[in-house]
Amino acid sequence: MKNYTYALILFLSSCTFEQVNDDDVVIYTSRQPQLIENLLSVFTEETGINVTVLSGDAQQLMERIAVEGKDTDADIFMTVDAGVLWQAGDKGIFDSVESEVLSERIPEHLRDTDNQWFGFSKRARTIVYSKADIDPKDLSTYEALALKDFENKLCLRTSKKVYNRSLIASMIEANGAERTERVVKGWVKNLAEPVFSSDTNVLKAVEAGNCKLTVVNTYYLARLIESNSVENLGIFWANQEDRGVHVNISGAGLVKWSKNKDSSIQLLEWLSSDIAQDMYARANKEYPTVDGIALHPVIEAWGDFKEDLIQVDKLGSMQSDAVFIAQKAGYN
Ligand code: FE
């Protein structure tokens, strides 16, 4: 059965998967291998525990773990967005991990209430505007982007992306469903262009002046700044007078059928260490979940901001409400 599983993995995946030894910790992840490879080799150096990574699409990987069940090689499932982690938990692929280290290191709102998964980096989603066209004094909140002032100025990524569903979920939690629907309808009314397929494409449209402002995950802006691809984009921290900027996570949990639970928990705990937090967040220009870790210089330059302290598993449990509102509001 094990051979069959392995063959299935190779067949289904378009990814790197080295030979698995029984003692290896195997991570199934939607993260790009180059974002975690260096980090994991430091873990191996420090502990002698080898780590094997299978990269692929989050939905396919979690589906595969569920189908493989007790035959799975996966010890850890790692992905982005609390909406996806919650879904994986809902499918029953995780085991709760009671770890003093993780409970102490990872803030309570950035991990699952039942400790099935833990946030290891934060991903802020906020307003980015054209410096040539928008005075940041006129900006305030996600909700205000629905005002008539921004008619024909706003551009958005599609609501089919989990990032926007999680953002809408956070608005439902803060403002209720009715007001959220009105806001999303206002956004749609203000769109200057049809929705975009990626955060990077929408940023480029703002840079080009076709759109005047948008809402994106900050690491996409950081990448464009670092490659000197943009000069007209300003960042604005949304909702500083109320709940704060919408913050999502990347994270991981222990697979229920893991055969190396001790080593896997050791790896999860290690991911909350200072050195791992620094490397992991820096690799994709995200924010560490543990306080007091130095930031990547590009994001350091944007300064501090107040963040929405919503319990992140709500972003998952309210995902279907968010989809319903997006559909009703005509947000494609
Ligand atoms: Fe992303």
Short mmCIF file of C-alpha atoms and ligand atoms in Angstrom, two decimals:
data_model
loop_
_atom_site.label_atom_id
_atom_site.label_comp_id
_atom_site.label_asym_id
_atom_site.label_seq_id
_atom_site.Cartn_x
_atom_site.Cartn_y
_atom_site.Cartn_z
CA MET A 1 0.00 0.00 0.00
CA LYS A 2 2.84 2.31 0.87
CA ASN A 3 4.36 1.87 -2.60
CA TYR A 4 1.04 2.54 -4.18
CA THR A 5 0.65 5.73 -2.16
CA TYR A 6 4.07 6.90 -3.14
CA ALA A 7 3.34 6.23 -6.81
CA LEU A 8 0.10 8.12 -6.47
CA ILE A 9 1.95 11.06 -5.01
CA LEU A 10 4.42 11.12 -7.86
CA PHE A 11 1.66 10.79 -10.37
CA LEU A 12 -0.52 13.52 -8.98
CA SER A 13 2.03 16.06 -8.07
CA SER A 14 4.03 18.47 -10.11
CA CYS A 15 6.47 18.98 -7.37
CA THR A 16 9.64 17.94 -5.69
CA PHE A 17 9.45 14.83 -3.56
CA GLU A 18 12.55 13.05 -2.54
CA GLN A 19 12.80 9.52 -1.24
CA VAL A 20 11.04 9.30 2.09
CA ASN A 21 12.81 7.61 4.98
CA ASP A 22 10.66 6.42 7.84
CA ASP A 23 12.24 8.85 10.28
CA ASP A 24 11.90 11.89 8.03
CA VAL A 25 9.31 14.50 8.81
CA VAL A 26 7.23 14.93 5.67
CA ILE A 27 5.56 18.27 5.01
CA TYR A 28 2.81 18.60 2.46
CA THR A 29 2.67 22.28 1.62
CA SER A 30 1.29 24.84 -0.77
CA ARG A 31 4.25 27.07 0.04
CA GLN A 32 6.88 27.40 -2.65
CA PRO A 33 9.87 25.19 -1.75
CA GLN A 34 12.34 28.09 -1.97
CA LEU A 35 10.49 29.89 0.85
CA ILE A 36 11.15 27.09 3.35
CA GLU A 37 14.17 25.11 2.13
CA ASN A 38 16.85 27.15 3.93
CA LEU A 39 14.81 27.24 7.06
CA LEU A 40 14.35 23.49 7.10
CA SER A 41 18.01 22.80 6.53
CA VAL A 42 18.80 24.83 9.65
CA PHE A 43 16.30 22.67 11.55
CA THR A 44 18.00 19.53 10.25
CA GLU A 45 21.43 20.88 11.22
CA GLU A 46 20.24 21.66 14.72
CA THR A 47 18.30 18.45 15.38
CA GLY A 48 19.53 15.79 12.95
CA ILE A 49 15.93 15.31 11.81
CA ASN A 50 15.54 15.22 8.03
CA VAL A 51 12.58 16.96 6.45
CA THR A 52 11.04 16.09 3.11
CA VAL A 53 8.76 18.53 1.34
CA LEU A 54 5.95 17.83 -1.08
CA SER A 55 4.72 21.06 -2.66
CA GLY A 56 1.51 21.48 -4.54
CA ASP A 57 -1.93 23.03 -4.57
CA ALA A 58 -3.43 23.42 -1.08
CA GLN A 59 -6.82 21.96 -1.95
CA GLN A 60 -5.31 18.95 -3.72
CA LEU A 61 -2.85 18.28 -0.91
CA MET A 62 -5.44 18.39 1.87
CA GLU A 63 -7.76 16.24 -0.23
CA ARG A 64 -4.94 13.76 -0.75
CA ILE A 65 -4.15 13.54 2.96
CA ALA A 66 -7.85 12.89 3.65
CA VAL A 67 -7.97 10.16 0.97
CA GLU A 68 -4.66 8.56 1.98
CA GLY A 69 -5.75 8.47 5.61
CA LYS A 70 -3.58 6.17 7.72
CA ASP A 71 -1.41 5.38 4.66
CA THR A 72 -0.34 8.98 4.20
CA ASP A 73 3.32 9.95 4.39
CA ALA A 74 2.35 13.44 5.50
CA ASP A 75 3.32 14.45 9.02
CA ILE A 76 2.61 18.16 8.70
CA PHE A 77 0.29 20.14 6.44
CA MET A 78 1.48 23.71 5.92
CA THR A 79 -0.37 26.32 3.91
CA VAL A 80 -1.48 29.94 3.76
CA ASP A 81 -4.68 31.59 4.90
CA ALA A 82 -6.68 30.73 8.00
CA GLY A 83 -9.60 29.99 5.67
CA VAL A 84 -7.68 27.07 4.17
CA LEU A 85 -6.27 25.84 7.48
CA TRP A 86 -9.75 25.88 8.96
CA GLN A 87 -11.04 23.86 6.01
CA ALA A 88 -8.27 21.29 6.53
CA GLY A 89 -9.27 21.06 10.19
CA ASP A 90 -12.88 20.70 9.17
CA LYS A 91 -11.90 17.74 6.94
CA GLY A 92 -10.44 16.07 10.01
CA ILE A 93 -6.84 15.77 8.82
CA PHE A 94 -5.24 17.39 11.90
CA ASP A 95 -4.56 16.28 15.45
CA SER A 96 -4.65 18.80 18.29
CA VAL A 97 -1.22 19.59 19.66
CA GLU A 98 -0.98 20.57 23.30
CA SER A 99 2.40 22.25 23.45
CA GLU A 100 3.52 24.68 26.12
CA VAL A 101 6.03 26.16 23.68
CA LEU A 102 3.42 26.85 21.00
CA SER A 103 0.85 28.12 23.50
CA GLU A 104 3.37 30.51 24.91
CA ARG A 105 4.99 31.66 21.67
CA ILE A 106 2.09 31.94 19.21
CA PRO A 107 -0.52 34.55 20.21
CA GLU A 108 -3.84 32.93 21.01
CA HIS A 109 -5.79 34.66 18.24
CA LEU A 110 -3.29 33.42 15.62
CA ARG A 111 -3.88 29.72 16.23
CA ASP A 112 -6.84 27.38 16.07
CA THR A 113 -9.04 27.37 19.17
CA ASP A 114 -8.53 23.59 19.43
CA ASN A 115 -4.80 23.86 18.67
CA GLN A 116 -5.14 21.92 15.42
CA TRP A 117 -3.03 24.49 13.58
CA PHE A 118 -0.77 27.42 14.37
CA GLY A 119 0.09 30.66 12.58
CA PHE A 120 3.80 31.03 11.83
CA SER A 121 3.67 34.26 9.83
CA LYS A 122 1.23 37.14 9.53
CA ARG A 123 0.02 38.49 6.23
CA ALA A 124 -1.42 42.01 6.30
CA ARG A 125 -4.00 42.92 3.64
CA THR A 126 -4.40 46.66 3.31
CA ILE A 127 -5.00 49.61 0.99
CA VAL A 128 -2.42 50.55 -1.66
CA TYR A 129 -2.95 53.74 -3.66
CA SER A 130 -1.55 55.72 -6.57
CA LYS A 131 0.53 58.54 -5.11
CA ALA A 132 -0.12 60.60 -8.24
CA ASP A 133 -3.89 60.43 -7.84
CA ILE A 134 -4.83 59.88 -4.20
CA ASP A 135 -4.15 61.96 -1.12
CA PRO A 136 -3.78 59.48 1.75
CA LYS A 137 -5.65 62.00 3.92
CA ASP A 138 -8.75 60.92 2.00
CA LEU A 139 -8.30 57.28 3.03
CA SER A 140 -9.56 55.66 6.19
CA THR A 141 -11.15 52.19 6.11
CA TYR A 142 -11.99 49.20 3.90
CA GLU A 143 -15.62 50.21 4.36
CA ALA A 144 -14.98 53.76 3.10
CA LEU A 145 -13.79 52.37 -0.24
CA ALA A 146 -17.51 51.92 -0.94
CA LEU A 147 -18.12 55.70 -0.82
CA LYS A 148 -18.98 57.64 -3.94
CA ASP A 149 -15.63 59.50 -3.65
CA PHE A 150 -13.92 56.41 -5.05
CA GLU A 151 -16.25 55.83 -7.98
CA ASN A 152 -14.32 54.48 -10.94
CA LYS A 153 -11.10 54.46 -8.93
CA LEU A 154 -11.08 51.13 -7.12
CA CYS A 155 -9.66 47.89 -8.51
CA LEU A 156 -9.88 44.55 -6.73
CA ARG A 157 -8.68 41.01 -7.09
CA THR A 158 -11.45 38.48 -7.62
CA SER A 159 -13.54 37.44 -4.61
CA LYS A 160 -12.85 33.84 -5.59
CA LYS A 161 -9.46 34.20 -3.95
CA VAL A 162 -9.54 33.06 -0.34
CA TYR A 163 -7.69 36.25 0.75
CA ASN A 164 -10.72 38.38 -0.14
CA ARG A 165 -13.16 35.89 1.34
CA SER A 166 -11.24 36.07 4.61
CA LEU A 167 -11.24 39.88 4.45
CA ILE A 168 -15.01 39.89 3.93
CA ALA A 169 -15.39 37.39 6.80
CA SER A 170 -13.51 39.82 9.07
CA MET A 171 -15.90 42.60 8.02
CA ILE A 172 -18.93 40.43 8.78
CA GLU A 173 -17.48 39.77 12.23
CA ALA A 174 -16.91 43.49 12.82
CA ASN A 175 -19.98 45.03 11.15
CA GLY A 176 -22.56 42.30 10.62
CA ALA A 177 -23.77 40.75 7.39
CA GLU A 178 -26.13 43.53 6.28
CA ARG A 179 -23.63 46.35 6.46
CA THR A 180 -20.95 44.15 4.88
CA GLU A 181 -23.21 43.44 1.93
CA ARG A 182 -23.79 47.17 1.45
CA VAL A 183 -20.06 47.81 1.59
CA VAL A 184 -19.22 45.09 -0.91
CA LYS A 185 -21.93 46.36 -3.25
CA GLY A 186 -20.34 49.80 -2.97
CA TRP A 187 -16.93 48.36 -3.86
CA VAL A 188 -18.36 46.70 -6.94
CA LYS A 189 -20.03 49.97 -7.96
CA ASN A 190 -16.71 51.79 -7.62
CA LEU A 191 -14.69 49.34 -9.75
CA ALA A 192 -12.69 51.01 -12.52
CA GLU A 193 -11.93 47.66 -14.17
CA PRO A 194 -13.20 44.08 -13.98
CA VAL A 195 -11.70 42.10 -11.10
CA PHE A 196 -8.08 40.97 -11.40
CA SER A 197 -6.61 37.48 -11.17
CA SER A 198 -3.73 38.37 -8.85
CA ASP A 199 -2.58 40.95 -6.31
CA THR A 200 0.47 41.69 -8.46
CA ASN A 201 -1.59 42.44 -11.56
CA VAL A 202 -3.87 44.79 -9.70
CA LEU A 203 -0.85 46.59 -8.21
CA LYS A 204 0.60 47.03 -11.68
CA ALA A 205 -2.71 48.53 -12.83
CA VAL A 206 -2.55 51.06 -9.98
CA GLU A 207 1.08 51.82 -10.79
CA ALA A 208 0.05 52.45 -14.41
CA GLY A 209 -2.75 54.78 -13.26
CA ASN A 210 -5.59 52.66 -14.72
CA CYS A 211 -6.78 52.16 -11.17
CA LYS A 212 -6.25 54.59 -8.30
CA LEU A 213 -6.36 52.22 -5.35
CA THR A 214 -6.73 48.62 -4.28
CA VAL A 215 -6.46 46.17 -1.39
CA VAL A 216 -3.60 43.65 -1.40
CA ASN A 217 -1.34 41.54 0.77
CA THR A 218 1.66 43.69 1.58
CA TYR A 219 4.33 41.16 0.54
CA TYR A 220 3.27 41.60 -3.10
CA LEU A 221 4.00 45.31 -2.82
CA ALA A 222 7.27 44.55 -1.04
CA ARG A 223 8.38 42.33 -3.93
CA LEU A 224 7.64 45.03 -6.50
CA ILE A 225 9.45 47.65 -4.43
CA GLU A 226 12.48 45.43 -3.97
CA SER A 227 12.73 44.75 -7.69
CA ASN A 228 12.40 48.49 -8.40
CA SER A 229 9.30 47.79 -10.51
CA VAL A 230 7.14 50.52 -8.97
CA GLU A 231 7.51 54.11 -7.83
CA ASN A 232 3.94 55.41 -7.71
CA LEU A 233 2.50 53.14 -5.02
CA GLY A 234 1.77 54.22 -1.46
CA ILE A 235 0.66 51.97 1.37
CA PHE A 236 -2.12 52.95 3.74
CA TRP A 237 -2.89 51.11 6.97
CA ALA A 238 -6.66 50.66 6.99
CA ASN A 239 -9.02 51.02 9.95
CA GLN A 240 -6.46 52.43 12.36
CA GLU A 241 -9.18 54.33 14.24
CA ASP A 242 -11.20 51.18 14.82
CA ARG A 243 -10.37 47.45 14.67
CA GLY A 244 -7.13 47.67 12.65
CA VAL A 245 -5.69 46.13 9.49
CA HIS A 246 -6.92 42.71 8.39
CA VAL A 247 -4.23 40.17 9.22
CA ASN A 248 -4.24 36.60 8.00
CA ILE A 249 -1.64 33.90 8.61
CA SER A 250 0.35 31.15 7.05
CA GLY A 251 0.50 28.16 9.30
CA ALA A 252 0.71 24.44 9.84
CA GLY A 253 -0.64 21.58 11.87
CA LEU A 254 0.16 17.98 12.75
CA VAL A 255 -1.46 15.40 10.48
CA LYS A 256 -3.66 12.98 12.42
CA TRP A 257 -2.00 9.91 10.87
CA SER A 258 1.61 11.11 11.31
CA LYS A 259 4.02 8.29 12.11
CA ASN A 260 6.61 10.70 13.50
CA LYS A 261 4.59 12.75 15.91
CA ASP A 262 7.40 13.62 18.32
CA SER A 263 9.74 14.89 15.60
CA SER A 264 6.87 16.68 13.88
CA ILE A 265 5.83 18.50 17.04
CA GLN A 266 9.48 19.35 17.57
CA LEU A 267 9.49 20.96 14.12
CA LEU A 268 6.26 22.88 14.77
CA GLU A 269 7.70 24.16 18.03
CA TRP A 270 10.96 25.07 16.35
CA LEU A 271 9.04 27.13 13.77
CA SER A 272 8.10 29.44 16.64
CA SER A 273 11.75 29.97 17.66
CA ASP A 274 13.41 33.34 17.04
CA ILE A 275 15.68 32.08 14.29
CA ALA A 276 12.88 30.24 12.45
CA GLN A 277 10.47 33.16 12.81
CA ASP A 278 13.05 35.51 11.37
CA MET A 279 13.89 33.27 8.38
CA TYR A 280 10.33 32.19 7.67
CA ALA A 281 8.79 35.68 7.69
CA ARG A 282 11.71 37.27 5.88
CA ALA A 283 11.67 34.76 2.99
CA ASN A 284 8.30 36.06 1.74
CA LYS A 285 8.45 39.52 3.35
CA GLU A 286 5.68 38.64 5.76
CA TYR A 287 5.39 39.50 9.45
CA PRO A 288 6.53 37.08 12.18
CA THR A 289 3.75 35.92 14.51
CA VAL A 290 6.11 36.07 17.47
CA ASP A 291 6.73 39.58 18.80
CA GLY A 292 10.14 41.17 18.91
CA ILE A 293 11.60 39.67 15.71
CA ALA A 294 13.36 42.09 13.35
CA LEU A 295 11.47 42.82 10.13
CA HIS A 296 12.60 42.75 6.52
CA PRO A 297 13.88 46.29 5.76
CA VAL A 298 11.28 46.94 3.06
CA ILE A 299 8.40 46.26 5.44
CA GLU A 300 10.14 47.84 8.41
CA ALA A 301 10.09 51.11 6.43
CA TRP A 302 6.28 51.07 6.38
CA GLY A 303 6.14 51.49 10.14
CA ASP A 304 3.93 49.97 12.79
CA PHE A 305 0.22 49.51 12.46
CA LYS A 306 -2.70 48.42 14.54
CA GLU A 307 -3.97 44.99 13.52
CA ASP A 308 -7.40 43.40 13.74
CA LEU A 309 -7.20 40.89 16.59
CA ILE A 310 -10.02 38.69 15.31
CA GLN A 311 -9.66 35.03 16.31
CA VAL A 312 -8.34 33.71 12.98
CA ASP A 313 -10.38 30.51 12.90
CA LYS A 314 -13.44 32.74 12.45
CA LEU A 315 -12.02 33.67 9.04
CA GLY A 316 -12.53 30.01 8.19
CA SER A 317 -15.84 29.31 9.84
CA MET A 318 -17.37 32.45 8.26
CA GLN A 319 -15.96 31.70 4.79
CA SER A 320 -19.27 30.46 3.37
CA ASP A 321 -21.06 33.59 4.66
CA ALA A 322 -18.42 35.67 2.91
CA VAL A 323 -18.92 33.80 -0.37
CA PHE A 324 -22.68 34.29 -0.09
CA ILE A 325 -22.31 38.05 0.43
CA ALA A 326 -19.82 38.41 -2.43
CA GLN A 327 -22.25 36.62 -4.74
CA LYS A 328 -25.24 38.68 -3.61
CA ALA A 329 -23.22 41.88 -4.09
CA GLY A 330 -22.15 40.87 -7.60
CA TYR A 331 -18.45 40.77 -6.64
CA ASN A 332 -17.00 38.24 -9.07
FE FE B 1 -0.16 35.22 -1.84
#
